[in-house]
Amino acid sequence: MPIAIIIILVLPPIFDKYQTRQVYKKYEYGSKVYYHDLNNDSFSEYIRLHYVGNKTPSDNIYNAPAIQIDTACLAEKLPVTIGQFNFTKPWFQIQKLYFGDFDNDGFKEIYFYTYSNDSLFLNGLDVFNRKGFFLEKYICSFNFYNELPDIIFGRIIIGNDLNGDGSEEVIGSVIGCYTALPRFVYSYDIVNDTLIKSKSACINFYPGSILQDSRGDVYMSGSNYAPGNVKDSMVSKIEFTDHSSWLIVLNKDLDFVFPPIENPGFTSSVNSYLKKENDEIFIYAFFKPSRGRSPHILKKYNLHGDEVTSINFIGPVQRSLYKKMENNNEVLYIYEMQDNIFYRIDEDLNFKKEYNVNYPHSKFVDLDFDGSEEIFNWQEGGDFAYLYTSGFTHPAKVGLKDLVAGFIISPCRFKDNSANFVIHSGDFVYYFKYFRNPVYYLKFPFYLGIYLVISFLFFIVMYFQKKALNKKFEQDKKVTELELLTIKNQIDPYFIINAINSLGAVIFKSNEDKKQSYQYMVNLTSLIRDTLQNSQKISVSLSEEIDFVQNYLQLQKYRYRDSFDFKINNQVKDPEEAEIPKMIIQTFAENAVKHGLAHKTEGDGKIVVAVTEENGSLQIIVEDNGIGRKKASIVSKGSTGKGMEIIDQIIEMYNRLKKTSVSFEVIDLYDDGPVGTRVVVEVPLQ
């Protein structure tokens, strides 16, 4: 199981629920590429913005900026060119294209800025309906700084009918960089050719959130930061300077709904969104202090500018407020940049950790046009980006190296469904397919298969290993049996010689007692018969060993003219079933007679053999009242001591063969001197 898990963890992401695949890559120098459905036919048009750029020879193809429109039926081919529309005025290289349908005729227009001398113009291009440029509206004049236009602008928003006439106004913002003015938000009514501007103030305001209440009133909020570009000499002359950031909410006439709320400090910022809750509109505003300071504060206001609730974020961690579309509803998130965590915000400003992303930058884009935005998570210069589902789950890698900061990502639809989104980064356009992995649900059978294969391999290895071990065990067993048989061949003649000597002694001493001699011969015959019958055994039953010891001690008693007596007490219920090493009792009984009782001169000798069963083991006690081991070692100098050596070998071999632990202990008995010997043998039952 651990090996299978390790293999699964190091597998390539072939079972991710969602995957991306680059299907095409195209070189595009000096241009910006967008994909958008302009004619409402469900398929995206290819929109390429050419510009003069760095005045290299390749730029000479285009004497003026132009927009080229093609029908994009396939990712790799552009079969039909709808047209190329050349600009009459220069445009800004930081320029972007914006799309909207102001008259709701089903054909989207393209909006952008151009300039002439010191004048800024809003331009509109209608490719399909009016088939050309239909809008060139003067917005304002601007200043120059180091011979360059000193102006930037926020995104253009089309999709809100501010005056209720059935057509949508164009909303945008104009911001001077190093000059105090112009800085304003504007609303342009194309049908009535009416341009409304907000109150002139030195505020860098980017409208972004627009909502209409139940009475039809429209409100607008957005983001604002404090670059501190306006000279100190001008600060006292201008209301709402850019040395602070401000919470601003505008109405449809672009007047302040309530006085702007200041967030003081250079580099501070305010980002705000409008949300409708129970037919009432609230403002969620995230206040960032000057760089490196804290706290960050999230506040909730009503349309009167009254604070409803707030929450402080203490510490140096950078955070931002994001709005994301989920099932056509706006959801707010706090993004914590240090750990790349998104926290979902509820109406009471409670926040819950939603998901960790991999990189610090994220864009929300609806790739499948289902009303829920996916998360494109990236890092400038990274080897790849990540694409998350709308629920921040199931990240899919997007293989794209050296992603630049100003890249353009466009959802798209082709007739052959060959790509889902396009990224224009640097001088290349990348076409990607984003899809649900068809083998995603096979991962569990596949993982199970890996486990089964690993288990099978382990089974094979263990099978052959066990087979080898069994072979080795059988070889060891045969060697052990041969060793035991060798020892037995030493024991049997040794015992028979002693028995014959005993028989000779009886016959010599008891020549007149024929009956006793015959009985002795019968006992000896039984011993020899048992020895021959068990010649191939290394273990015997307890019952057989007791019978053997009974005959042996009876012979020895005859030999020594009844100078000792013996008693065998067996308390084991099934002695026929209990297995013990062969001759283990006889050897200790023989030592008791030979060394303990043979030299006893006072009193009657006695041998007691007791067998009991305790805690799963047989306890065998052989006890005599002889002269003891110390005195016996003196009077028995001619003894070889082979009996104890043999029994040690028997027990060692028996334990090795049977995988058990037979043991014995010899105890000297004293009572004002040696009074005998006791041997305690422990034999685990098997």
XYZ file of C-alpha atoms in Angstrom:
686
model
C 0.000 0.000 0.000
C 2.724 2.620 0.812
C 4.553 1.842 -2.436
C 1.303 2.107 -4.420
C 0.549 5.484 -2.796
C 4.044 6.787 -3.619
C 3.642 5.719 -7.254
C 0.223 7.413 -7.460
C 1.607 10.663 -6.009
C 4.455 10.875 -8.535
C 2.253 10.117 -11.539
C 1.811 12.972 -14.054
C -1.570 14.770 -13.794
C -3.324 12.477 -16.270
C -6.401 12.165 -14.066
C -7.045 15.825 -13.222
C -10.749 16.551 -13.529
C -10.030 19.435 -15.905
C -7.134 19.820 -18.310
C -5.801 22.292 -20.837
C -3.974 21.636 -24.078
C -2.233 24.137 -26.329
C -3.593 23.485 -29.806
C -1.902 26.265 -31.757
C 0.677 29.037 -31.453
C 0.999 32.015 -33.796
C 3.558 34.800 -34.052
C 2.017 38.288 -33.881
C 4.396 41.224 -33.794
C 3.349 44.752 -32.940
C -0.309 44.053 -32.316
C -2.974 43.126 -29.819
C -5.303 40.193 -30.465
C -8.817 39.751 -29.079
C -11.589 37.241 -29.716
C -15.191 38.359 -29.320
C -18.593 37.449 -30.769
C -19.522 40.686 -32.525
C -22.451 39.496 -34.658
C -24.200 37.319 -32.056
C -23.832 34.089 -34.071
C -22.290 32.185 -31.094
C -18.849 32.097 -32.755
C -15.957 34.434 -32.010
C -14.430 36.914 -34.435
C -10.697 37.459 -34.610
C -9.870 41.104 -33.813
C -6.348 42.299 -34.404
C -5.183 45.777 -33.473
C -2.080 46.878 -35.462
C 0.015 49.793 -34.350
C 3.230 51.570 -35.354
C 5.133 50.331 -32.306
C 8.922 50.823 -32.268
C 9.240 51.979 -35.919
C 11.183 48.890 -37.002
C 11.116 47.916 -40.722
C 8.372 45.372 -40.130
C 6.124 48.170 -38.869
C 6.233 49.933 -42.216
C 3.560 47.567 -43.507
C 1.044 49.705 -41.636
C 1.332 53.428 -42.121
C -1.342 53.982 -39.501
C -2.955 51.949 -36.729
C -5.739 49.670 -37.886
C -8.188 47.059 -36.665
C -8.466 43.875 -38.715
C -11.536 41.670 -38.293
C -11.715 38.045 -39.434
C -14.231 35.292 -38.917
C -12.491 32.666 -36.826
C -14.014 29.354 -37.808
C -10.977 27.322 -36.779
C -8.127 27.922 -34.381
C -5.429 27.404 -37.035
C -7.103 29.109 -39.997
C -8.706 32.475 -40.658
C -10.617 31.834 -43.887
C -12.603 35.054 -44.294
C -11.446 38.632 -43.699
C -14.370 40.891 -42.947
C -12.337 44.051 -43.259
C -9.501 46.257 -42.099
C -10.389 49.615 -40.559
C -7.601 52.191 -40.530
C -7.412 54.892 -37.894
C -7.478 58.542 -38.862
C -5.774 59.572 -35.615
C -2.978 58.037 -33.536
C -3.818 55.964 -30.509
C -2.145 55.185 -27.202
C -0.035 52.019 -26.958
C -1.501 51.320 -23.503
C -4.867 51.328 -25.223
C -7.279 48.407 -24.925
C -10.382 47.540 -26.891
C -13.799 47.426 -25.232
C -17.005 45.845 -26.533
C -20.675 46.700 -26.079
C -24.056 46.985 -27.818
C -25.326 50.475 -26.963
C -28.469 50.264 -29.164
C -29.254 46.590 -28.398
C -29.447 45.644 -32.089
C -27.571 42.350 -31.580
C -24.313 43.637 -33.109
C -21.547 44.685 -30.729
C -19.434 47.749 -31.301
C -15.744 48.255 -30.493
C -14.740 51.278 -28.378
C -11.310 52.833 -27.859
C -9.480 56.189 -27.496
C -7.455 58.180 -30.009
C -5.938 61.633 -29.806
C -5.043 64.582 -31.985
C -2.658 67.233 -30.753
C -3.845 67.804 -27.166
C -7.385 66.455 -27.626
C -8.731 63.077 -26.473
C -11.428 61.340 -28.550
C -13.751 58.419 -27.830
C -14.076 56.239 -30.948
C -16.615 53.612 -31.927
C -16.376 50.956 -34.662
C -19.438 48.995 -35.813
C -18.170 46.178 -38.025
C -21.429 44.484 -39.066
C -24.271 47.020 -38.806
C -22.780 50.410 -39.712
C -19.724 48.749 -41.294
C -17.185 51.276 -40.133
C -16.312 54.007 -37.644
C -19.508 55.605 -36.419
C -18.271 57.524 -33.375
C -15.538 60.100 -32.812
C -16.451 62.156 -29.778
C -14.220 64.824 -28.272
C -13.847 64.155 -24.541
C -11.344 66.676 -23.237
C -7.982 68.342 -23.677
C -4.877 67.143 -21.832
C -1.356 68.275 -20.994
C 2.026 66.898 -22.031
C 4.822 65.741 -19.760
C 8.314 65.263 -21.243
C 6.725 65.657 -24.678
C 4.385 62.713 -24.063
C 0.606 62.841 -23.489
C 0.163 63.108 -19.730
C -3.031 61.091 -19.511
C -4.321 57.633 -18.659
C -7.864 56.307 -18.646
C -9.934 53.656 -16.968
C -11.840 50.920 -18.725
C -14.833 51.789 -20.868
C -18.148 50.364 -19.651
C -21.152 49.809 -21.949
C -24.255 48.114 -20.606
C -26.087 50.628 -18.431
C -29.008 52.848 -19.405
C -28.530 55.795 -17.068
C -31.312 58.035 -18.401
C -33.903 55.342 -19.152
C -34.256 56.078 -22.906
C -33.702 52.436 -23.985
C -30.122 52.895 -25.188
C -26.978 52.410 -23.139
C -24.486 55.107 -22.283
C -20.713 54.803 -22.617
C -19.021 55.281 -19.236
C -15.316 55.914 -18.770
C -12.769 57.892 -16.783
C -9.878 60.204 -17.637
C -6.931 60.731 -15.311
C -3.981 63.059 -15.625
C -0.691 61.548 -14.579
C 1.523 64.368 -13.298
C -0.897 67.228 -13.843
C -3.816 67.914 -11.569
C -6.416 68.048 -14.318
C -8.200 66.636 -16.208
C -9.464 63.987 -13.780
C -13.120 63.030 -14.077
C -15.669 60.320 -14.866
C -17.867 60.824 -17.935
C -21.081 59.381 -19.364
C -21.792 59.750 -23.078
C -25.290 59.291 -24.526
C -24.632 58.351 -28.164
C -28.260 58.702 -29.304
C -28.683 62.210 -27.939
C -25.002 63.158 -28.281
C -24.893 64.231 -24.650
C -21.665 64.155 -22.596
C -21.875 64.401 -18.793
C -18.766 64.770 -16.634
C -18.320 64.355 -12.910
C -17.157 67.174 -10.690
C -13.543 68.045 -11.483
C -11.339 66.820 -8.678
C -7.799 65.547 -8.395
C -8.945 61.969 -7.839
C -7.732 58.913 -9.746
C -11.100 57.160 -9.961
C -11.794 54.007 -12.003
C -15.511 53.142 -12.159
C -16.162 49.431 -11.946
C -19.377 48.588 -10.123
C -22.734 49.938 -11.388
C -26.148 48.987 -9.947
C -29.731 50.135 -10.404
C -32.142 50.119 -7.464
C -35.862 49.277 -7.511
C -36.779 52.912 -8.310
C -34.570 52.961 -11.402
C -31.842 55.119 -9.843
C -28.306 54.137 -10.897
C -25.250 54.210 -8.621
C -21.580 53.797 -9.432
C -18.492 52.974 -7.354
C -14.985 51.791 -8.204
C -11.328 51.913 -7.234
C -9.141 54.821 -6.302
C -5.502 55.195 -5.268
C -3.147 57.946 -4.081
C -0.017 58.257 -6.273
C 0.777 61.684 -4.847
C 1.780 63.063 -8.257
C 0.294 66.540 -7.874
C 2.817 69.080 -6.637
C 2.445 70.289 -3.058
C 1.881 73.846 -4.321
C -1.305 72.673 -6.054
C -2.681 70.574 -3.180
C -4.222 73.490 -1.308
C -5.954 74.711 -4.470
C -7.627 71.425 -5.418
C -10.393 69.575 -3.645
C -9.854 65.860 -3.011
C -6.162 65.640 -3.958
C -4.296 62.488 -4.975
C -2.209 62.541 -1.768
C -5.093 60.576 -0.253
C -7.400 57.939 -1.608
C -11.191 58.289 -1.400
C -14.355 56.257 -1.239
C -16.539 57.684 -3.995
C -20.103 56.786 -5.021
C -21.718 58.595 -7.974
C -25.322 58.759 -9.136
C -26.578 58.713 -12.738
C -25.808 62.427 -13.080
C -22.237 61.697 -11.876
C -22.721 63.723 -8.720
C -21.403 62.503 -5.360
C -24.088 60.498 -3.537
C -22.385 61.500 -0.289
C -19.170 63.436 0.334
C -16.105 61.323 -0.530
C -14.650 59.524 2.483
C -10.899 60.027 2.837
C -8.292 57.305 3.332
C -5.233 59.468 4.053
C -1.716 58.670 3.030
C 0.529 58.431 -0.019
C 0.140 55.039 -1.850
C -3.102 54.326 0.010
C -6.050 52.941 -1.946
C -9.779 52.272 -1.754
C -11.513 49.555 -3.731
C -15.302 49.340 -3.550
C -18.206 47.322 -4.959
C -21.975 47.765 -4.837
C -24.240 44.906 -3.775
C -28.013 44.698 -3.684
C -29.402 43.056 -0.543
C -33.182 42.877 -0.054
C -33.803 45.696 -2.587
C -31.300 47.925 -0.790
C -27.863 48.795 -2.166
C -24.781 48.686 0.074
C -21.178 49.664 -0.567
C -18.386 47.255 0.382
C -15.136 49.247 0.584
C -11.644 47.941 1.264
C -9.279 50.583 2.687
C -5.556 50.016 2.288
C -3.215 52.349 4.207
C 0.103 53.624 2.922
C 2.503 50.889 1.842
C 3.889 48.881 4.764
C 1.303 50.100 7.274
C -1.724 48.453 8.844
C -4.523 47.775 9.412
C -6.372 46.972 6.213
C -10.061 47.722 6.836
C -13.146 46.303 5.144
C -16.207 48.502 5.682
C -19.850 48.276 4.695
C -21.812 51.484 4.039
C -25.355 52.383 3.078
C -26.115 54.900 0.353
C -26.181 57.707 2.929
C -22.497 57.155 3.628
C -23.231 55.673 7.069
C -20.956 52.843 8.182
C -22.935 49.658 8.834
C -20.125 47.402 10.014
C -16.379 46.943 9.564
C -13.535 44.532 10.164
C -9.816 45.251 10.650
C -7.001 43.099 9.259
C -3.902 43.554 11.397
C -0.396 42.831 10.149
C 1.837 43.467 7.142
C 0.141 40.915 4.871
C -1.121 42.531 1.658
C -4.800 41.958 0.880
C -7.208 42.953 -1.873
C -10.962 42.959 -2.452
C -12.253 41.067 -5.507
C -15.665 40.653 -7.123
C -16.436 37.413 -8.932
C -19.473 36.259 -10.898
C -20.953 32.966 -9.733
C -24.191 31.742 -11.321
C -24.800 35.307 -12.584
C -24.490 36.668 -9.031
C -21.707 38.847 -7.686
C -19.670 37.353 -4.819
C -16.993 39.236 -2.896
C -13.648 37.802 -1.810
C -10.726 39.001 0.256
C -7.469 37.808 -1.270
C -4.478 37.361 1.049
C -1.335 37.665 -1.045
C 1.203 36.117 1.327
C -0.429 32.677 1.376
C -2.459 33.066 -1.847
C -5.780 32.456 -0.067
C -9.247 33.644 -1.127
C -11.759 34.311 1.680
C -15.456 34.558 0.843
C -17.241 37.553 2.408
C -20.879 37.421 3.542
C -23.310 40.249 4.282
C -22.102 40.552 7.913
C -18.446 40.734 6.820
C -17.810 37.246 8.109
C -15.231 35.565 5.944
C -14.542 31.912 5.250
C -11.491 30.388 3.634
C -12.511 29.271 0.153
C -9.344 27.996 -1.472
C -5.574 28.298 -1.816
C -4.280 29.212 -5.245
C -0.723 28.745 -6.451
C 0.319 32.194 -7.689
C -0.166 35.792 -6.515
C -2.064 37.121 -9.576
C -5.575 36.126 -10.646
C -8.000 37.102 -13.395
C -11.645 36.087 -13.457
C -12.960 35.101 -16.872
C -16.017 33.103 -17.939
C -14.492 30.591 -20.344
C -17.588 28.452 -20.873
C -20.146 31.305 -20.933
C -22.203 29.748 -18.109
C -22.446 32.847 -15.893
C -19.708 31.675 -13.499
C -16.168 32.946 -13.883
C -13.170 30.634 -13.876
C -9.959 31.748 -12.154
C -6.846 32.259 -14.265
C -4.001 32.221 -11.723
C -0.583 33.302 -12.929
C 2.841 34.642 -12.100
C 4.855 36.886 -14.374
C 7.678 34.937 -16.046
C 6.387 31.590 -14.760
C 6.626 28.358 -16.740
C 2.910 27.760 -16.535
C -0.303 29.149 -15.068
C -3.272 27.491 -13.361
C -6.906 27.521 -14.354
C -9.482 26.813 -11.627
C -13.158 26.079 -11.956
C -15.607 28.676 -10.704
C -15.538 27.014 -7.273
C -11.749 27.400 -6.902
C -11.393 23.639 -7.333
C -9.736 21.191 -9.728
C -6.779 23.296 -10.951
C -5.577 22.601 -14.478
C -2.095 23.551 -15.620
C -1.755 25.953 -18.533
C 1.586 25.409 -20.244
C 2.711 28.938 -21.063
C 6.237 30.282 -20.488
C 7.327 33.901 -19.948
C 3.846 35.318 -19.449
C 4.074 39.125 -19.545
C 2.078 41.430 -17.305
C -0.048 43.022 -20.036
C -1.290 39.788 -21.592
C -4.817 39.529 -23.006
C -6.990 36.478 -22.302
C -10.108 36.023 -24.438
C -12.785 33.334 -24.121
C -13.715 32.094 -27.580
C -15.924 29.708 -29.508
C -14.964 28.038 -32.778
C -17.135 25.951 -35.062
C -14.918 22.904 -34.574
C -14.650 23.557 -30.797
C -10.887 23.408 -31.221
C -10.152 26.025 -28.529
C -11.861 27.630 -25.536
C -9.581 30.561 -24.799
C -6.759 32.527 -26.371
C -3.858 34.309 -24.666
C -1.887 37.044 -26.389
C 1.383 37.494 -24.513
C 4.337 39.404 -25.953
C 4.610 38.618 -29.647
C 2.737 35.319 -29.590
C -0.880 34.213 -29.545
C -1.579 30.876 -27.811
C -4.728 28.840 -28.422
C -5.882 26.523 -25.647
C -8.493 23.859 -25.220
C -9.988 23.692 -21.728
C -11.975 20.529 -21.203
C -13.278 18.022 -18.724
C -10.900 15.058 -18.602
C -12.735 12.026 -20.107
C -10.621 9.597 -18.064
C -11.146 11.424 -14.746
C -13.468 8.740 -13.352
C -11.033 6.016 -14.402
C -8.502 7.196 -11.879
C -9.945 5.131 -9.040
C -9.959 1.871 -11.059
C -6.496 2.823 -12.296
C -5.250 3.447 -8.757
C -6.823 0.170 -7.681
C -5.076 -1.484 -10.631
C -1.737 -0.036 -9.498
C -2.364 -1.418 -6.025
C -3.321 -4.847 -7.403
C -0.300 -4.966 -9.717
C 2.028 -3.988 -6.882
C 0.303 -6.556 -4.637
C 0.657 -9.224 -7.332
C 4.346 -8.436 -7.750
C 4.792 -8.624 -4.001
C 2.881 -11.905 -3.976
C 5.187 -13.319 -6.666
C 8.287 -12.125 -4.821
C 7.005 -13.457 -1.499
C 5.935 -16.741 -3.115
C 9.390 -17.433 -4.485
C 10.982 -16.099 -1.325
C 8.816 -18.404 0.763
C 9.622 -21.272 -1.573
C 13.328 -20.576 -1.158
C 12.938 -20.284 2.588
C 11.003 -23.554 2.733
C 13.714 -25.229 0.708
C 16.334 -23.840 3.060
C 14.215 -24.883 6.048
C 13.913 -28.429 4.730
C 17.643 -28.525 4.217
C 18.214 -27.212 7.751
C 15.688 -29.729 9.038
C 17.496 -32.609 7.367
C 20.819 -31.376 8.751
C 19.287 -31.064 12.220
C 17.716 -34.517 12.013
C 21.035 -35.968 10.947
C 22.697 -34.194 13.874
C 20.052 -35.574 16.247
C 20.353 -39.046 14.794
C 24.096 -38.786 15.289
C 23.524 -37.857 18.911
C 20.941 -40.657 19.263
C 23.445 -43.128 17.888
C 25.712 -41.978 20.675
C 22.948 -42.305 23.295
C 21.516 -45.706 22.417
C 24.735 -47.779 22.559
C 25.794 -45.849 25.637
C 22.553 -46.733 27.437
C 22.516 -50.381 26.239
C 26.076 -50.918 27.472
C 25.047 -49.601 30.895
C 21.943 -51.826 30.876
C 23.935 -54.963 29.971
C 26.446 -54.153 32.694
C 23.531 -53.853 35.116
C 22.116 -57.207 33.926
C 25.513 -58.858 34.410
C 25.729 -57.445 37.882
C 22.283 -58.788 38.764
C 23.053 -62.228 37.347
C 26.381 -62.247 39.143
C 24.838 -61.140 42.448
C 21.495 -62.959 42.139
C 22.414 -66.244 40.544
C 20.114 -68.082 42.932
C 17.092 -65.817 42.181
C 16.054 -67.028 38.707
C 12.678 -65.224 38.825
C 14.248 -61.856 39.530
C 16.786 -62.355 36.769
C 14.023 -63.235 34.317
C 12.030 -60.145 35.255
C 15.122 -58.021 34.775
C 15.600 -59.589 31.334
C 11.983 -58.766 30.462
C 12.459 -55.115 31.467
C 15.704 -54.896 29.560
C 14.058 -56.403 26.503
C 11.290 -53.788 26.714
C 13.868 -51.003 26.902
C 15.796 -52.336 23.920
C 12.550 -52.789 21.962
C 11.447 -49.209 22.731
C 14.870 -47.919 21.767
C 14.734 -49.715 18.427
C 11.134 -48.644 17.725
C 11.969 -44.989 18.419
C 15.308 -45.045 16.683
C 14.071 -42.707 13.886
C 12.307 -40.299 16.254
C 13.579 -37.101 17.797
C 10.514 -36.670 19.988
C 8.129 -39.050 21.767
C 4.882 -38.732 23.636
C 4.933 -38.127 27.357
C 3.277 -41.514 27.850
C 6.055 -43.330 25.948
C 8.783 -41.489 27.847
C 7.200 -42.317 31.223
C 6.970 -46.032 30.292
C 10.596 -45.942 29.208
C 11.682 -44.275 32.476
C 9.523 -46.755 34.472
C 11.376 -49.749 32.934
C 14.726 -48.060 33.273
C 14.329 -47.210 36.972
C 12.964 -50.698 37.689
C 16.135 -52.201 36.156
C 18.337 -49.875 38.156
C 16.457 -50.727 41.310
C 17.164 -54.435 40.653
C 20.788 -53.641 39.970
C 21.278 -51.775 43.252
C 19.392 -54.368 45.361
C 16.505 -52.104 46.248
C 18.811 -49.494 47.737
C 16.434 -46.809 46.446
C 12.831 -46.462 45.594
C 11.150 -44.310 42.928
C 7.792 -42.745 42.267
C 6.372 -41.318 39.032
C 3.490 -38.866 39.481
C 1.824 -37.882 36.174
C -0.966 -35.299 36.446
C -1.308 -34.595 32.711
C -4.720 -35.600 31.385
C -3.653 -36.654 27.870
C -0.035 -37.840 28.075
C -0.407 -39.563 24.703
C -0.954 -36.142 23.027
C 1.861 -34.270 24.762
C 5.128 -34.232 22.788
C 8.523 -33.937 24.466
C 12.150 -34.454 23.390
C 13.142 -38.104 23.412
C 14.914 -39.406 26.588
C 14.748 -36.002 28.325
C 13.332 -37.544 31.538
C 15.401 -40.759 31.293
C 18.674 -38.829 31.083
C 18.028 -36.879 34.290
C 16.683 -40.011 36.021
C 19.858 -41.867 34.989
C 22.030 -39.045 36.383
C 20.040 -39.218 39.651
C 20.799 -42.948 40.010
C 24.375 -42.897 38.748
C 25.657 -39.766 40.495
C 23.193 -39.143 43.322
C 22.098 -42.513 44.737
C 24.836 -44.977 43.693
C 27.226 -43.560 46.311
C 24.664 -42.916 49.028
C 25.642 -44.820 52.200
C 23.081 -43.627 54.676
C 19.315 -44.049 54.538
C 17.133 -45.209 51.710
C 17.444 -43.551 48.330
C 14.465 -42.006 46.614
C 13.682 -40.644 43.158
C 10.490 -38.724 42.465
C 9.381 -37.861 38.941
C 6.448 -35.377 38.834
C 4.785 -34.123 35.645
C 2.224 -31.292 35.684
C 0.702 -28.897 33.129
C 0.847 -25.156 33.877
C 0.201 -22.128 31.591
C 0.463 -24.110 28.373
C 3.689 -25.867 29.306
C 4.686 -29.183 30.838
C 6.683 -28.920 34.035
C 8.779 -32.034 34.682
C 10.555 -32.395 38.022
C 13.143 -35.122 38.651
C 14.249 -35.049 42.288
C 16.535 -37.367 44.294
C 17.847 -37.440 47.853
C 21.348 -38.432 46.834
C 24.749 -37.061 47.790
C 24.452 -33.915 45.617
C 26.448 -32.715 42.638
C 29.445 -31.397 44.558
C 30.238 -34.683 46.331
C 29.305 -36.694 43.243
C 31.927 -34.802 41.203
C 34.529 -36.020 43.700
C 33.534 -39.682 43.947
C 32.652 -40.035 40.230
C 35.969 -38.950 38.721
C 35.792 -41.702 36.125
C 32.536 -40.357 34.688
C 32.697 -38.807 31.235
C 29.775 -36.434 31.944
C 28.494 -37.312 28.498
C 24.867 -37.497 29.656
C 24.532 -33.739 30.369
C 26.450 -32.865 27.227
C 24.086 -35.006 25.206
C 20.937 -33.562 26.784
C 22.187 -29.992 26.058
C 22.627 -30.917 22.414
C 19.252 -32.648 22.281
C 17.452 -29.574 23.656
C 19.340 -27.173 21.377
C 18.544 -29.214 18.255
C 14.971 -29.847 19.325
C 14.373 -26.123 19.873
C 15.854 -25.265 16.496
C 13.818 -27.893 14.683
C 10.496 -27.330 16.449
C 10.830 -23.539 16.826
C 10.200 -23.830 20.557
C 12.037 -23.121 23.813
C 12.556 -26.206 25.978
C 14.712 -25.396 29.012
C 15.835 -26.983 32.250
C 17.335 -25.942 35.579
C 19.398 -28.043 38.040
C 18.915 -27.101 41.711
C 21.063 -28.348 44.584
C 19.053 -29.193 47.727
C 20.512 -28.452 51.174
C 19.560 -29.104 54.816
C 22.652 -28.651 56.949
C 24.490 -30.038 53.969
C 23.663 -31.513 50.545
C 20.488 -33.583 50.623
C 19.912 -34.160 46.909
C 19.292 -32.611 43.525
C 16.199 -31.344 41.744
C 15.916 -30.849 37.981
C 13.037 -28.717 36.633
C 12.284 -29.026 32.907
C 9.896 -26.663 31.028
C 8.455 -28.006 27.746
C 6.002 -25.680 25.890
C 3.047 -27.620 24.521
C 2.613 -27.437 20.746
